[in-house]
mmCIF file of C-alpha atoms in Angstrom:
data_model
loop_
_atom_site.group_PDB
_atom_site.id
_atom_site.type_symbol
_atom_site.label_atom_id
_atom_site.label_comp_id
_atom_site.label_asym_id
_atom_site.label_seq_id
_atom_site.Cartn_x
_atom_site.Cartn_y
_atom_site.Cartn_z
ATOM 1 C CA UNK B 232 106.865 48.570 -157.275
ATOM 2 C CA UNK B 233 103.042 48.356 -156.893
ATOM 3 C CA UNK B 234 101.802 46.571 -153.707
ATOM 4 C CA UNK B 235 99.063 43.941 -153.962
ATOM 5 C CA UNK B 236 96.200 44.078 -151.368
ATOM 6 C CA UNK B 237 96.545 41.732 -148.468
ATOM 7 C CA UNK B 238 94.407 38.615 -148.086
ATOM 8 C CA UNK B 239 92.561 40.171 -145.143
ATOM 9 C CA UNK B 240 91.551 43.187 -147.205
ATOM 10 C CA UNK B 241 90.213 40.980 -149.994
ATOM 11 C CA UNK B 242 88.087 38.963 -147.557
ATOM 12 C CA UNK B 243 86.612 42.147 -146.057
ATOM 13 C CA UNK B 244 85.649 43.425 -149.529
ATOM 14 C CA UNK B 245 83.862 40.146 -150.413
ATOM 15 C CA UNK B 246 81.824 40.249 -147.180
ATOM 16 C CA UNK B 247 80.679 43.834 -147.891
ATOM 17 C CA UNK B 248 79.482 42.938 -151.419
ATOM 18 C CA UNK B 249 77.489 39.977 -150.082
ATOM 19 C CA UNK B 250 75.556 42.216 -147.672
ATOM 20 C CA UNK B 251 74.682 44.680 -150.451
ATOM 21 C CA UNK B 252 73.371 41.899 -152.709
ATOM 22 C CA UNK B 253 71.209 40.473 -149.903
ATOM 23 C CA UNK B 254 69.597 43.826 -149.086
ATOM 24 C CA UNK B 255 68.664 44.630 -152.702
ATOM 25 C CA UNK B 256 66.967 41.238 -153.190
ATOM 26 C CA UNK B 257 64.585 41.541 -150.196
ATOM 27 C CA UNK B 258 60.864 42.408 -150.970
ATOM 28 C CA UNK B 259 59.688 45.971 -150.378
ATOM 29 C CA UNK B 260 57.818 46.646 -147.141
ATOM 30 C CA UNK B 261 55.785 49.524 -145.700
ATOM 31 C CA UNK B 262 52.842 51.615 -147.066
ATOM 32 C CA UNK B 263 54.216 51.921 -150.590
ATOM 33 C CA UNK B 264 54.397 48.146 -150.963
ATOM 34 C CA UNK B 265 50.831 47.648 -149.683
ATOM 35 C CA UNK B 266 49.218 50.053 -152.227
ATOM 36 C CA UNK B 267 47.324 48.052 -154.970
ATOM 37 C CA UNK B 268 47.909 48.830 -158.603
ATOM 38 C CA UNK B 269 45.472 50.972 -160.575
ATOM 39 C CA UNK B 270 44.426 47.998 -162.760
ATOM 40 C CA UNK B 271 43.540 45.888 -159.732
ATOM 41 C CA UNK B 272 41.451 48.670 -158.186
ATOM 42 C CA UNK B 273 39.471 49.135 -161.396
ATOM 43 C CA UNK B 274 38.850 45.433 -161.852
ATOM 44 C CA UNK B 275 37.155 45.207 -158.491
ATOM 45 C CA UNK B 276 34.946 48.308 -158.922
ATOM 46 C CA UNK B 277 31.501 48.805 -157.454
ATOM 47 C CA UNK B 278 29.495 49.027 -160.723
ATOM 48 C CA UNK B 279 28.819 45.288 -160.839
ATOM 49 C CA UNK B 280 29.407 44.506 -157.197
ATOM 50 C CA UNK B 281 26.744 46.563 -155.450
ATOM 51 C CA UNK B 282 24.241 43.713 -155.329
ATOM 52 C CA UNK B 283 21.434 46.060 -156.465
ATOM 53 C CA UNK B 284 19.358 45.096 -159.545
ATOM 54 C CA UNK B 285 19.888 47.183 -162.655
ATOM 55 C CA UNK B 286 17.183 49.796 -163.255
ATOM 56 C CA UNK B 287 15.069 49.144 -166.357
ATOM 57 C CA UNK B 288 15.485 51.629 -169.199
ATOM 58 C CA UNK B 289 12.976 54.409 -169.734
ATOM 59 C CA UNK B 290 9.946 53.435 -171.784
ATOM 60 C CA UNK B 291 10.321 54.565 -175.398
ATOM 61 C CA UNK B 292 7.365 56.185 -177.201
ATOM 62 C CA UNK B 293 6.934 55.843 -180.981
ATOM 63 C CA UNK B 294 4.359 57.610 -183.155
ATOM 64 C CA UNK B 295 3.487 55.923 -186.461
ATOM 65 C CA UNK B 296 1.736 57.901 -189.186
ATOM 66 C CA UNK B 297 0.018 55.478 -191.567
ATOM 67 C CA UNK B 298 -2.377 57.879 -193.328
ATOM 68 C CA UNK B 299 -1.744 61.300 -194.851
ATOM 69 C CA UNK B 300 -3.767 64.425 -194.148
ATOM 70 C CA UNK B 301 -5.439 63.858 -197.555
ATOM 71 C CA UNK B 302 -6.726 60.436 -196.453
ATOM 72 C CA UNK B 303 -4.297 58.357 -198.478
ATOM 73 C CA UNK B 304 -2.054 55.514 -197.288
ATOM 74 C CA UNK B 305 1.398 56.711 -196.307
ATOM 75 C CA UNK B 306 4.392 55.181 -198.129
ATOM 76 C CA UNK B 307 5.207 51.693 -196.898
ATOM 77 C CA UNK B 308 1.664 50.845 -195.753
ATOM 78 C CA UNK B 309 -0.494 48.302 -197.593
ATOM 79 C CA UNK B 310 -4.292 48.302 -197.749
ATOM 80 C CA UNK B 311 -6.914 45.544 -197.537
ATOM 81 C CA UNK B 312 -10.663 45.944 -198.035
ATOM 82 C CA UNK B 313 -13.152 44.901 -195.353
ATOM 83 C CA UNK B 314 -16.756 44.020 -196.110
ATOM 84 C CA UNK B 315 -19.650 45.643 -194.272
ATOM 85 C CA UNK B 316 -19.582 49.122 -192.759
ATOM 86 C CA UNK B 317 -18.692 50.961 -189.575
ATOM 87 C CA UNK B 318 -19.913 53.945 -187.600
ATOM 88 C CA UNK B 319 -17.319 56.425 -186.372
ATOM 89 C CA UNK B 320 -17.799 58.380 -183.164
ATOM 90 C CA UNK B 321 -15.281 60.141 -180.926
ATOM 91 C CA UNK B 322 -11.512 60.422 -181.001
ATOM 92 C CA UNK B 323 -9.372 57.292 -181.186
ATOM 93 C CA UNK B 324 -7.838 56.627 -177.743
ATOM 94 C CA UNK B 325 -4.344 56.145 -179.212
ATOM 95 C CA UNK B 326 -4.298 59.288 -181.387
ATOM 96 C CA UNK B 327 -1.812 62.117 -180.931
ATOM 97 C CA UNK B 328 -3.230 64.277 -183.742
ATOM 98 C CA UNK B 329 -6.741 65.632 -184.413
ATOM 99 C CA UNK B 330 -9.285 64.142 -186.837
ATOM 100 C CA UNK B 331 -8.523 60.503 -186.004
ATOM 101 C CA UNK B 332 -11.659 58.584 -185.018
ATOM 102 C CA UNK B 333 -12.691 55.432 -183.264
ATOM 103 C CA UNK B 334 -15.020 53.333 -185.455
ATOM 104 C CA UNK B 335 -17.346 50.454 -184.548
ATOM 105 C CA UNK B 336 -18.593 47.709 -184.197
ATOM 106 C CA UNK B 337 -15.767 46.434 -182.028
ATOM 107 C CA UNK B 338 -15.793 43.081 -183.833
ATOM 108 C CA UNK B 339 -13.650 44.737 -186.522
ATOM 109 C CA UNK B 340 -10.900 45.361 -183.969
ATOM 110 C CA UNK B 341 -10.088 48.793 -185.395
ATOM 111 C CA UNK B 342 -7.856 50.921 -183.173
ATOM 112 C CA UNK B 343 -7.968 54.189 -185.133
ATOM 113 C CA UNK B 344 -9.470 55.426 -188.411
ATOM 114 C CA UNK B 345 -8.880 58.312 -190.820
ATOM 115 C CA UNK B 346 -11.431 59.718 -193.250
ATOM 116 C CA UNK B 347 -10.614 58.696 -196.818
ATOM 117 C CA UNK B 348 -12.228 58.814 -200.249
ATOM 118 C CA UNK B 349 -15.522 57.328 -201.460
ATOM 119 C CA UNK B 350 -17.226 57.451 -198.055
ATOM 120 C CA UNK B 351 -14.622 55.078 -196.592
ATOM 121 C CA UNK B 352 -12.156 55.177 -193.721
ATOM 122 C CA UNK B 353 -8.628 53.799 -193.475
ATOM 123 C CA UNK B 354 -7.986 52.072 -190.164
ATOM 124 C CA UNK B 355 -5.232 50.301 -188.223
ATOM 125 C CA UNK B 356 -5.448 47.304 -185.922
ATOM 126 C CA UNK B 357 -1.793 47.105 -184.895
ATOM 127 C CA UNK B 358 0.439 50.177 -184.943
ATOM 128 C CA UNK B 359 3.429 47.959 -185.763
ATOM 129 C CA UNK B 360 1.834 46.007 -188.592
ATOM 130 C CA UNK B 361 2.087 48.508 -191.502
ATOM 131 C CA UNK B 362 -1.304 47.192 -192.602
ATOM 132 C CA UNK B 363 -4.339 49.414 -193.244
ATOM 133 C CA UNK B 364 -7.957 48.338 -193.643
ATOM 134 C CA UNK B 365 -10.400 50.228 -195.812
ATOM 135 C CA UNK B 366 -14.080 49.977 -194.907
ATOM 136 C CA UNK B 367 -17.200 51.961 -195.695
ATOM 137 C CA UNK B 368 -18.501 54.230 -192.935
ATOM 138 C CA UNK B 369 -22.129 55.080 -192.288
ATOM 139 C CA UNK B 370 -23.340 58.632 -191.722
ATOM 140 C CA UNK B 371 -21.112 61.683 -191.344
ATOM 141 C CA UNK B 372 -17.507 61.351 -190.261
ATOM 142 C CA UNK B 373 -17.238 63.228 -186.948
ATOM 143 C CA UNK B 374 -15.868 66.759 -187.142
ATOM 144 C CA UNK B 375 -13.715 68.698 -184.704
ATOM 145 C CA UNK B 376 -12.055 65.625 -183.214
ATOM 146 C CA UNK B 377 -9.157 66.441 -180.903
ATOM 147 C CA UNK B 378 -6.527 64.012 -179.678
ATOM 148 C CA UNK B 379 -6.920 62.824 -176.073
ATOM 149 C CA UNK B 380 -4.927 64.710 -173.454
ATOM 150 C CA UNK B 381 -3.275 61.465 -172.377
ATOM 151 C CA UNK B 382 -3.607 58.966 -175.229
ATOM 152 C CA UNK B 383 -3.670 55.225 -174.662
ATOM 153 C CA UNK B 384 -0.914 53.394 -176.543
ATOM 154 C CA UNK B 385 -2.214 51.214 -179.367
ATOM 155 C CA UNK B 386 0.562 48.639 -179.020
ATOM 156 C CA UNK B 387 3.000 47.695 -176.234
ATOM 157 C CA UNK B 388 6.267 45.774 -176.257
ATOM 158 C CA UNK B 389 7.115 44.222 -172.877
ATOM 159 C CA UNK B 390 10.183 42.706 -171.323
ATOM 160 C CA UNK B 391 10.442 39.078 -172.368
ATOM 161 C CA UNK B 392 9.250 39.688 -175.932
ATOM 162 C CA UNK B 393 5.474 39.892 -175.483
ATOM 163 C CA UNK B 394 3.484 42.277 -177.674
ATOM 164 C CA UNK B 395 0.111 43.634 -176.555
ATOM 165 C CA UNK B 396 -2.786 45.301 -178.380
ATOM 166 C CA UNK B 397 -5.190 47.713 -176.738
ATOM 167 C CA UNK B 398 -8.571 46.184 -175.980
ATOM 168 C CA UNK B 399 -11.362 47.110 -178.382
ATOM 169 C CA UNK B 400 -14.580 46.101 -176.664
ATOM 170 C CA UNK B 401 -15.589 42.502 -176.034
ATOM 171 C CA UNK B 402 -16.494 40.641 -172.840
ATOM 172 C CA UNK B 403 -13.505 39.810 -170.621
ATOM 173 C CA UNK B 404 -13.293 37.989 -167.346
ATOM 174 C CA UNK B 405 -11.251 39.144 -164.344
ATOM 175 C CA UNK B 406 -8.345 37.710 -162.344
ATOM 176 C CA UNK B 407 -9.599 35.601 -159.420
ATOM 177 C CA UNK B 408 -7.371 37.629 -157.100
ATOM 178 C CA UNK B 409 -9.028 40.904 -158.183
ATOM 179 C CA UNK B 410 -12.576 40.330 -159.461
ATOM 180 C CA UNK B 411 -13.108 44.069 -159.926
ATOM 181 C CA UNK B 412 -10.124 44.565 -162.229
ATOM 182 C CA UNK B 413 -10.479 45.335 -165.949
ATOM 183 C CA UNK B 414 -8.646 43.877 -168.932
ATOM 184 C CA UNK B 415 -6.846 46.553 -170.938
ATOM 185 C CA UNK B 416 -4.545 44.756 -173.391
ATOM 186 C CA UNK B 417 -4.498 41.368 -175.065
ATOM 187 C CA UNK B 418 -0.936 40.017 -175.333
ATOM 188 C CA UNK B 419 0.915 37.255 -177.114
ATOM 189 C CA UNK B 420 2.015 34.057 -175.353
ATOM 190 C CA UNK B 421 -1.305 33.663 -173.510
ATOM 191 C CA UNK B 422 -1.350 36.792 -171.358
ATOM 192 C CA UNK B 423 -3.377 39.961 -170.813
ATOM 193 C CA UNK B 424 -2.818 43.280 -169.070
ATOM 194 C CA UNK B 425 -5.186 43.909 -166.158
ATOM 195 C CA UNK B 426 -5.551 46.667 -163.617
ATOM 196 C CA UNK B 427 -7.970 48.510 -161.340
ATOM 197 C CA UNK B 428 -10.686 50.608 -162.993
ATOM 198 C CA UNK B 429 -9.086 53.894 -161.884
ATOM 199 C CA UNK B 430 -5.819 53.184 -163.744
ATOM 200 C CA UNK B 431 -7.291 54.409 -167.059
ATOM 201 C CA UNK B 432 -5.437 52.048 -169.401
ATOM 202 C CA UNK B 433 -3.694 49.638 -167.038
ATOM 203 C CA UNK B 434 -0.274 51.307 -167.373
ATOM 204 C CA UNK B 435 1.595 52.458 -164.276
ATOM 205 C CA UNK B 436 3.323 55.640 -165.434
ATOM 206 C CA UNK B 437 5.147 56.246 -162.159
ATOM 207 C CA UNK B 438 8.691 57.169 -163.163
ATOM 208 C CA UNK B 439 10.103 57.013 -166.675
ATOM 209 C CA UNK B 440 10.079 53.193 -166.860
ATOM 210 C CA UNK B 441 6.378 52.240 -167.187
ATOM 211 C CA UNK B 442 4.988 48.966 -165.855
ATOM 212 C CA UNK B 443 1.906 46.784 -166.229
ATOM 213 C CA UNK B 444 0.312 43.872 -164.370
ATOM 214 C CA UNK B 445 0.254 40.839 -166.624
ATOM 215 C CA UNK B 446 -2.147 37.944 -166.099
ATOM 216 C CA UNK B 447 -0.520 34.691 -167.203
ATOM 217 C CA UNK B 448 -3.689 32.917 -168.253
ATOM 218 C CA UNK B 449 -2.481 29.321 -168.039
ATOM 219 C CA UNK B 450 -1.070 29.727 -164.526
ATOM 220 C CA UNK B 451 -3.669 32.249 -163.382
ATOM 221 C CA UNK B 452 -0.967 34.397 -161.775
ATOM 222 C CA UNK B 453 -0.304 38.141 -161.950
ATOM 223 C CA UNK B 454 3.222 39.432 -162.565
ATOM 224 C CA UNK B 455 4.731 42.868 -163.095
ATOM 225 C CA UNK B 456 6.385 43.589 -166.406
ATOM 226 C CA UNK B 457 8.393 46.551 -167.669
ATOM 227 C CA UNK B 458 7.031 48.294 -170.780
ATOM 228 C CA UNK B 459 9.908 48.741 -173.209
ATOM 229 C CA UNK B 460 8.128 50.551 -176.059
ATOM 230 C CA UNK B 461 4.689 52.044 -176.723
ATOM 231 C CA UNK B 462 3.193 52.969 -180.090
ATOM 232 C CA UNK B 463 0.704 55.763 -180.806
ATOM 233 C CA UNK B 464 -0.815 56.884 -184.114
ATOM 234 C CA UNK B 465 -0.687 60.241 -185.862
ATOM 235 C CA UNK B 466 -1.278 61.712 -189.317
ATOM 236 C CA UNK B 467 1.421 61.974 -191.990
ATOM 237 C CA UNK B 468 1.992 65.082 -194.050
ATOM 238 C CA UNK B 469 0.356 65.094 -197.481
#
């Protein structure tokens, strides 16, 4: 006949099971428990928590080619006729190719001109505008013109949305803080680019993110601005 376990043995077995259950339900301790998960470590990374300002992107250079080597408007550019005449002398400051001239008087606001047909030149005022201006030129169109070693951008785009055009003559004042400074670019939203005379075109090319000093005309204050994009002019293939 099979013997049943005694009451004492049953009580001892129940007590042992209770201890096992208690131990398995306790939280883990020690170094393994203190290690954070991979997701938590990534979420608190140093990319956005360094406290250092983000570096501005490198200034982007764009070359537009509004006129062909045969002196005709490139596709996508429209032409308007100007009255009067101009005289052309010397290379255009914003040219990256030869045979692109600067033409005057400055009242026309012409940044660069190409020899065209019928004793006329095709010129641009704004490298972003896709608009050409045809005007008669006096005398001989200059020969042997070479592009400047370091051309001056025709147009700038700055942080904050301002657009600036290279100065073409005219009488400008100076910031009260720097009476010897020169105005280099006229910008939208009531501002102008100024700088010392030895800065060539007012652009600080230190590093790959260029900067300018902007005079906010209404406030009369000078601020630094990052130059996002610059535009030069070249000649399109025929």
